[in-house]
Structures are given as structure tokens and as C-alpha cells.
Short mmCIF file of C-alpha atoms in Angstrom, two decimals:
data_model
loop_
_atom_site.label_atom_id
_atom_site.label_comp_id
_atom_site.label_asym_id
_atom_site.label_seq_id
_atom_site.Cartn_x
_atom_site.Cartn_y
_atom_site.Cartn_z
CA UNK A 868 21.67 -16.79 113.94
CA UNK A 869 19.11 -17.97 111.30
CA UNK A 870 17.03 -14.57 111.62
CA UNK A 871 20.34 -12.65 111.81
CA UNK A 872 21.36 -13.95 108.20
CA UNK A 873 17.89 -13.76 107.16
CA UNK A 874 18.01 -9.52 108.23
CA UNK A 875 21.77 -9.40 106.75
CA UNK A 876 20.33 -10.71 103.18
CA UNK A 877 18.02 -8.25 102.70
CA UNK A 878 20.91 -5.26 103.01
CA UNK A 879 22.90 -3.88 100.44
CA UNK A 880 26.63 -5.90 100.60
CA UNK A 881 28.02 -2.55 101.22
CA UNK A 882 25.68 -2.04 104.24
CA UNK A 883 26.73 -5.50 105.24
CA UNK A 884 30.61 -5.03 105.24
CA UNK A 885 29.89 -1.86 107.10
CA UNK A 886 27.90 -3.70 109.90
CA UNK A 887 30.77 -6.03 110.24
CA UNK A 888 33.44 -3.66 110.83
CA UNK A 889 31.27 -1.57 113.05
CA UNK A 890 29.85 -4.44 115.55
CA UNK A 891 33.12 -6.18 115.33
CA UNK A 892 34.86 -2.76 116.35
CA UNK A 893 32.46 -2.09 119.03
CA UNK A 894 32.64 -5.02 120.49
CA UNK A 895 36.33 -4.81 120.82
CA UNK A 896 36.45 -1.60 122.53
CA UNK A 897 35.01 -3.37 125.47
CA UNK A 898 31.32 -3.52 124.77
CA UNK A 899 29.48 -6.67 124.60
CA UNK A 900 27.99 -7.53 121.03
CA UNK A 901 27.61 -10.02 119.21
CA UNK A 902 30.26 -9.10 116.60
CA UNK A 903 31.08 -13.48 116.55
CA UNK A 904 27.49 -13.84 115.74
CA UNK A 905 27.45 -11.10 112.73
CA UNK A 906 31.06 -12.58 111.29
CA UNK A 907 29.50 -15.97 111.06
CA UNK A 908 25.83 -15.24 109.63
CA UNK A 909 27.83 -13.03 106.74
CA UNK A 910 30.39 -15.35 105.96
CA UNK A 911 27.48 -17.95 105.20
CA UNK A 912 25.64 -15.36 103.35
CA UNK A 913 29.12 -15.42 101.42
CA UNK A 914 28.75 -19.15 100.73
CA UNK A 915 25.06 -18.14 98.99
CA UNK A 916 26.75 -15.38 96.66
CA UNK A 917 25.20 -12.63 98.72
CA UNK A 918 28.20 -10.75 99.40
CA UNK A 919 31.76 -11.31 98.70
CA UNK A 920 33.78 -13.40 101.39
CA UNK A 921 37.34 -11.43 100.66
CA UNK A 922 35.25 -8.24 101.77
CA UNK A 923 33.46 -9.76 105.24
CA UNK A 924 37.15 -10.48 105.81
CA UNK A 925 38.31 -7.53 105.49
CA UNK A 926 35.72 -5.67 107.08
CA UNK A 927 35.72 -8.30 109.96
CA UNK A 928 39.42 -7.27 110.14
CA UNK A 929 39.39 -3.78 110.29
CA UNK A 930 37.07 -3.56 112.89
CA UNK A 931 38.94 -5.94 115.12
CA UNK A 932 42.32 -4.11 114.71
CA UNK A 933 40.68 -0.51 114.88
CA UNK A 934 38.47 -1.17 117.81
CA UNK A 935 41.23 -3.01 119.68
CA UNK A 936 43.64 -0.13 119.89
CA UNK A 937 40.70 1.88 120.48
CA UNK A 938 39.95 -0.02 123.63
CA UNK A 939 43.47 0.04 124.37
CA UNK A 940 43.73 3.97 124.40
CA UNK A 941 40.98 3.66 126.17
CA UNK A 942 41.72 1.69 129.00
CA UNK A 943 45.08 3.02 129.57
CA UNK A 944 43.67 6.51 129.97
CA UNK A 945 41.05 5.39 132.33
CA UNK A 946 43.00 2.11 133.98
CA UNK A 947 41.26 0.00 136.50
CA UNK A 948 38.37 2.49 137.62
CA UNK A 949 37.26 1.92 133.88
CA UNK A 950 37.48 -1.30 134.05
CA UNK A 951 35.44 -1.42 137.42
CA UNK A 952 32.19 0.88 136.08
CA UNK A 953 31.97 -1.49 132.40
CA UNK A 954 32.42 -4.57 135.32
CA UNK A 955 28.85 -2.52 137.03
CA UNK A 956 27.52 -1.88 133.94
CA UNK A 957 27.88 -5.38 132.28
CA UNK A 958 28.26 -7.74 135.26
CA UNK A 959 27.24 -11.08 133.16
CA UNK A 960 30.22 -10.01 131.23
CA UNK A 961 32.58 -8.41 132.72
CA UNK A 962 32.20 -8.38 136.19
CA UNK A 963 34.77 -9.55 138.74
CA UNK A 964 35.17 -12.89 137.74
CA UNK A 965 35.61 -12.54 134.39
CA UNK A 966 38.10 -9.76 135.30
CA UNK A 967 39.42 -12.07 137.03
CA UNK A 968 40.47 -14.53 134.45
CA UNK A 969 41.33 -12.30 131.92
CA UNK A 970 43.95 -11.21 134.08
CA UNK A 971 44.72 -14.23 135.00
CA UNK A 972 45.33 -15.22 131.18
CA UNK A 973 47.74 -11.86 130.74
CA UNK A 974 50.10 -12.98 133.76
CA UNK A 975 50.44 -16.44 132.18
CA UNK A 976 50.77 -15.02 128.38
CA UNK A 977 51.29 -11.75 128.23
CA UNK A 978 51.06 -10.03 124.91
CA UNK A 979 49.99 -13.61 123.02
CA UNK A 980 46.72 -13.24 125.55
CA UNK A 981 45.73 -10.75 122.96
CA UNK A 982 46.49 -13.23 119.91
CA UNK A 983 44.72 -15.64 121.33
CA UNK A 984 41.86 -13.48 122.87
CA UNK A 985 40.70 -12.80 119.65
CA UNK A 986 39.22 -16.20 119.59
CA UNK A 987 37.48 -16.29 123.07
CA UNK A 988 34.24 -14.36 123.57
CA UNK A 989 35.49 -12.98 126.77
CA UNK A 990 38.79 -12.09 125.84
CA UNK A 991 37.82 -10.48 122.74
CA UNK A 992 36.09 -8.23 124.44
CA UNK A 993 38.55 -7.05 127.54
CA UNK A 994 41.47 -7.75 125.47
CA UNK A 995 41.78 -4.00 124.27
CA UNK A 996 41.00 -2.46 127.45
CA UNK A 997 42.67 -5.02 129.91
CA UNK A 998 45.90 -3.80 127.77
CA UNK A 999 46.08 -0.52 128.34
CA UNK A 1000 44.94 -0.75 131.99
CA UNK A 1001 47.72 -3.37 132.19
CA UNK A 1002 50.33 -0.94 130.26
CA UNK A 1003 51.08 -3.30 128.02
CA UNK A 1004 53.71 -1.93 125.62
CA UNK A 1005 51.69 -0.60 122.49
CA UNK A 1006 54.30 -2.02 120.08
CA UNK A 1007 53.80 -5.67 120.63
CA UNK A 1008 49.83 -4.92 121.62
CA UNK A 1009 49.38 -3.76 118.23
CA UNK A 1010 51.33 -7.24 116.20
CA UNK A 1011 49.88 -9.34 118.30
CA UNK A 1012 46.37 -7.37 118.01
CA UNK A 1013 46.70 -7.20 114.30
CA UNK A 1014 47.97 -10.80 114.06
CA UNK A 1015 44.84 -12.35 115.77
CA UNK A 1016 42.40 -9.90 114.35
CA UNK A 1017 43.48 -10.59 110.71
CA UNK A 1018 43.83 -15.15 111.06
CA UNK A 1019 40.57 -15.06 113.35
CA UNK A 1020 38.63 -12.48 110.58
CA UNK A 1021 39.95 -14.45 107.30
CA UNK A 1022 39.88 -17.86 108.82
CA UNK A 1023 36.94 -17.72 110.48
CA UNK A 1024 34.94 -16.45 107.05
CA UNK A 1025 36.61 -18.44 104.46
CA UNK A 1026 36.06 -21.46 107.12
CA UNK A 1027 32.47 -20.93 106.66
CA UNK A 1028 32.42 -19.88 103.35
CA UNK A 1029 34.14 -23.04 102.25
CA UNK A 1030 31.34 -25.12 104.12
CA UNK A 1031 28.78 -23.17 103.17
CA UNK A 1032 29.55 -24.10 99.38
CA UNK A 1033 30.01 -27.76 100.24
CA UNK A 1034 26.58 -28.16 102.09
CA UNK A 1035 24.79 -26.31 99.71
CA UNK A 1036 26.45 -28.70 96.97
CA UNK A 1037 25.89 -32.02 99.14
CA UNK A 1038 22.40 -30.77 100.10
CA UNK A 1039 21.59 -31.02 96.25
CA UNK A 1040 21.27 -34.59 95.73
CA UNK A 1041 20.41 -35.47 99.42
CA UNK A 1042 17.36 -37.08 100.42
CA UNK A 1043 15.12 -36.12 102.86
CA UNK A 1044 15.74 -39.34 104.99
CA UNK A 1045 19.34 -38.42 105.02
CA UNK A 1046 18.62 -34.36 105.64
CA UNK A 1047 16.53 -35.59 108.72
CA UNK A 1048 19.68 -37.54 110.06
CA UNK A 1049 22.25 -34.90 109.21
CA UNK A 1050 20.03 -32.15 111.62
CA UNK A 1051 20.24 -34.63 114.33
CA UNK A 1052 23.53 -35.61 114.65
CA UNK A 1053 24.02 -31.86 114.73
CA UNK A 1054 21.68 -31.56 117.36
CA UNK A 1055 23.07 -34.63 119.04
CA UNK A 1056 26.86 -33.37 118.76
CA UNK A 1057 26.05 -30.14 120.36
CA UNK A 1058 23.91 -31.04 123.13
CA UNK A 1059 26.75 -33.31 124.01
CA UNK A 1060 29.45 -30.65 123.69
CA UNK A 1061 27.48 -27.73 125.35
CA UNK A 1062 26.49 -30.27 128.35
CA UNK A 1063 30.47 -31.33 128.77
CA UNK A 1064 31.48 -27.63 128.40
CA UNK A 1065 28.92 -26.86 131.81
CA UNK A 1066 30.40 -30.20 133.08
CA UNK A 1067 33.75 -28.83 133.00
CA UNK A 1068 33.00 -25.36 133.60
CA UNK A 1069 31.36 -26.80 137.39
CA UNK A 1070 34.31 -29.39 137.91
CA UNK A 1071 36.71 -26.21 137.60
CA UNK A 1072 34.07 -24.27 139.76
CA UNK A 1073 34.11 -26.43 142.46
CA UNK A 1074 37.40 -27.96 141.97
CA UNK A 1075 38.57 -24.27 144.20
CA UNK A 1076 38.46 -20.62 144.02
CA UNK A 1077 40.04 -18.46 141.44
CA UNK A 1078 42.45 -16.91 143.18
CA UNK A 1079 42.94 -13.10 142.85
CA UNK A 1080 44.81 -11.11 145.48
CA UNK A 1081 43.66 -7.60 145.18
CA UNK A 1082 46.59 -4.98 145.93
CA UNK A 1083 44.66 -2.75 147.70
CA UNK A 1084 43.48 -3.64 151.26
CA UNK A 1085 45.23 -6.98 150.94
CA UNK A 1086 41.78 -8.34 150.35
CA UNK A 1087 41.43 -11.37 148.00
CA UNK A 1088 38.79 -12.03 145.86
CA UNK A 1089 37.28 -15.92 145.87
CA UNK A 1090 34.56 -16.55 142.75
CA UNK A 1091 32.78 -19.84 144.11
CA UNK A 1092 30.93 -22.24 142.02
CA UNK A 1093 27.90 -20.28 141.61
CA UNK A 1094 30.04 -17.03 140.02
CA UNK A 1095 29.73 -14.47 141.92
CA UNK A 1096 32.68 -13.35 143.68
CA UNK A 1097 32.75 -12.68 148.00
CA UNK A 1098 35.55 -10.58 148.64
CA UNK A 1099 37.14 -12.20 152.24
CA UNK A 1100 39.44 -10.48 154.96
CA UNK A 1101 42.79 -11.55 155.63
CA UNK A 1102 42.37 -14.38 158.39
CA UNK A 1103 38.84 -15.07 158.11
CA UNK A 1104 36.96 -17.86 156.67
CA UNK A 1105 34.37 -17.30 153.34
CA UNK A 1106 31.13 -18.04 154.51
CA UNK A 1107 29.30 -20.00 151.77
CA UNK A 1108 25.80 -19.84 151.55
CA UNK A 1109 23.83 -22.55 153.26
CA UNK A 1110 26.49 -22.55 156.28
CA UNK A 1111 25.63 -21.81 159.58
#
């Protein structure tokens, strides 16, 4: 993210702004990028007086809004089948798994799936698309797609912004003994997030199945531990690897 903020610096702010909108948009039409990654790196180039933070914002939020609806129209004109070739195309991302619990997240939420989307990396990306393959009523897509897009696009920069002034402040009169020990208890704090985050992520892995009954076929689709997904027939067992 360093490098990233390091290439954004040495655009114009205009060019900047327009980067933001367009990854950001991209990425919400279903395409993975790494719009996240470009909202943070600018809003800290915001905190250095690089660029303006009211503008990332904005540009942040007009991408998110645009390309949502875009990947809305989108994936209500082309429905699951679309959803099925960007699953081939993109399997880390959105294969049948994540499908899976993206879907899973509309059927308990419904339309605040897309609110709330907005600030997880997978559902930002199928939110649009998932939608409109899901007929989701355009009206309430659209407030609850402009609703997340504009508190996860202004909070997220003026977040940063606001700590990007107080470190640079605090990092004024710190000493290098202190520096050293501020890096690692970052380190520290997220090598102990990041290693309960897989903890979790295997304990719900091998805690079951996600459980997705397909409509067609009545075949159901099983994602085991290891994430890939073995689609089983009615009446017969899964056969997990390493069984005989």
C-alpha cells in the first residue's frame, strides 16, 4: 500500500480523484480491484496535503454509487449465467463459495446486504450484480446502495485523514526508541488479528458445510474446509479427500 501511495503522489490530484472513482466503480460492477486499497493510500495522501480529502470522498463516492447500479443493470440482464462465467473467470473471488455466502447474506438481510456490503471485500464486489440477478427492487437497491457507498467513502477517508494528521503531528517529537515500539505493536496487533481471523475462518470451515440447495437438479452444493465446493447427489454421501 506503501508503493501504491508512493505512485498516487506523483499524479496530478485531479488524476488522483479520477483513479478513485474509476477503480472504485470498476470494482463494483463485479470486477475484482483493489478499489479498498486505492481509497485508503489517497485518503493518507490527504493527511500529507497532497490532495484534498472532501474530493477522495467524493470521488470514492461516485464511483461506488455509479458502478453499483451499473452492476445491477448488469446482472439483472444477464442473471445467474453471468454470475456463473465471472464465478470461472475469477474463482478466488467469486467462485461458488463465495456465491454462496453472498447469497446467503441477501436471504438473511435483504436490501441492507447491500448497505452493509459496501464494507466487506466480497460483498462489495457481488453486491451490484447479486442484485439484479436476485431482482431486487431497484428503488430500495439504489438508497441502500447510495447510503453505504456515501458513509463507507466519507468515513472511511476522513477516518484516515484524521489519523494521518495526528501521526504525522505525534511522529514530530517522537523518539526513535519510541518509533521502534510503535511499528511493533503494529506488527504485533496484526499478526494476532490476521492469525485469529484464519482461526475463525477454519473453526467455521470445519465446524460444517455451507449449505446451498441448488434449484436445479435438486443438487446441493457442500464448500468443505479446504474451499472448494463438491456438488453431492440427493442420497449419497460427499466423499472427502483422504477417504477410502
Amino acid at each position: 500500500m506503501i508503493d501504491v501511495q508512493h505512485w498516487l503522489s506523483a499524479l496530478p490530484p485531479g488524476v488522483v480523484y479520477l483513479l478513485v472513482a474509476g477503480v472504485i466503480g470498476v470494482e463494483s460492477m463485479g470486477v475484482p480491484l483493489p478499489g479498498e486499497i486505492v481509497l485508503v493510500s489517497s485518503a493518507l495522501l490527504a493527511a500529507t496535503g497532497v490532495v484534498e480529502p472532501e474530493w477522495v470522498a467524493s470521488a470514492a463516492a461516485f464511483g461506488a454509487i455509479v458502478g453499483d447500479s451499473v452492476g445491477y443493470a448488469v446482472g439483472r440482464r444477464g442473471g445467474r449465467p453471468l454470475l456463473a462465467r465471472l464465478g470461472r473467470r475469477f474463482p478466488k473471488h467469486l467462485g461458488p463459495a463465495q456465491l454462496a455466502r453472498a447469497e446467503q447474506s441477501f436471504a438473511r438481510h435483504g436490501v441492507w446486504a447491500v448497505f452493509f456490503g459496501r464494507f466487506v471485500a466480497l460483498l462489495r464486489i457481488l453486491a451490484g450484480p447479486l442484485a439484479g440477478a436476485l431482482h431486487v427492487p431497484y428503488r430500495r437497491f439504489l438508497v441502500a446502495n447510495a447510503a453505504g457507498g456515501l458513509v463507507w467513502a466519507f468515513g472511511t477517508t476522513y477516518l484516515l485523514y484524521s489519523v494521518g494528521r495526528a501521526a504525522e503531528h505525534w511522529l514530530k517529537d517522537i523518539s526513535w526508541a519510541g518509533l521502534v515500539l510503535a511499528v511493533l505493536a503494529g506488527l504485533g496487533s496484526t499478526w494476532w488479528l490476521r492469525r485469529r481471523a484464519h482461526r475463525i475462518e477454519s473453526a467455521d470451515g470445519a465446524s460444517g458445510v455451507a449449505e446451498v440447495e441448488m434449484a436445479s437438479g435438486g443438487q446441493s452444493v457442500e464448500v468443505a474446509s479446504g474451499g472448494q465446493p463438491a456438488v453431492v447427489a440427493p442420497g449419497v454421501e460427499p466423499t472427502h479427500r483422504g477417504e477410502h
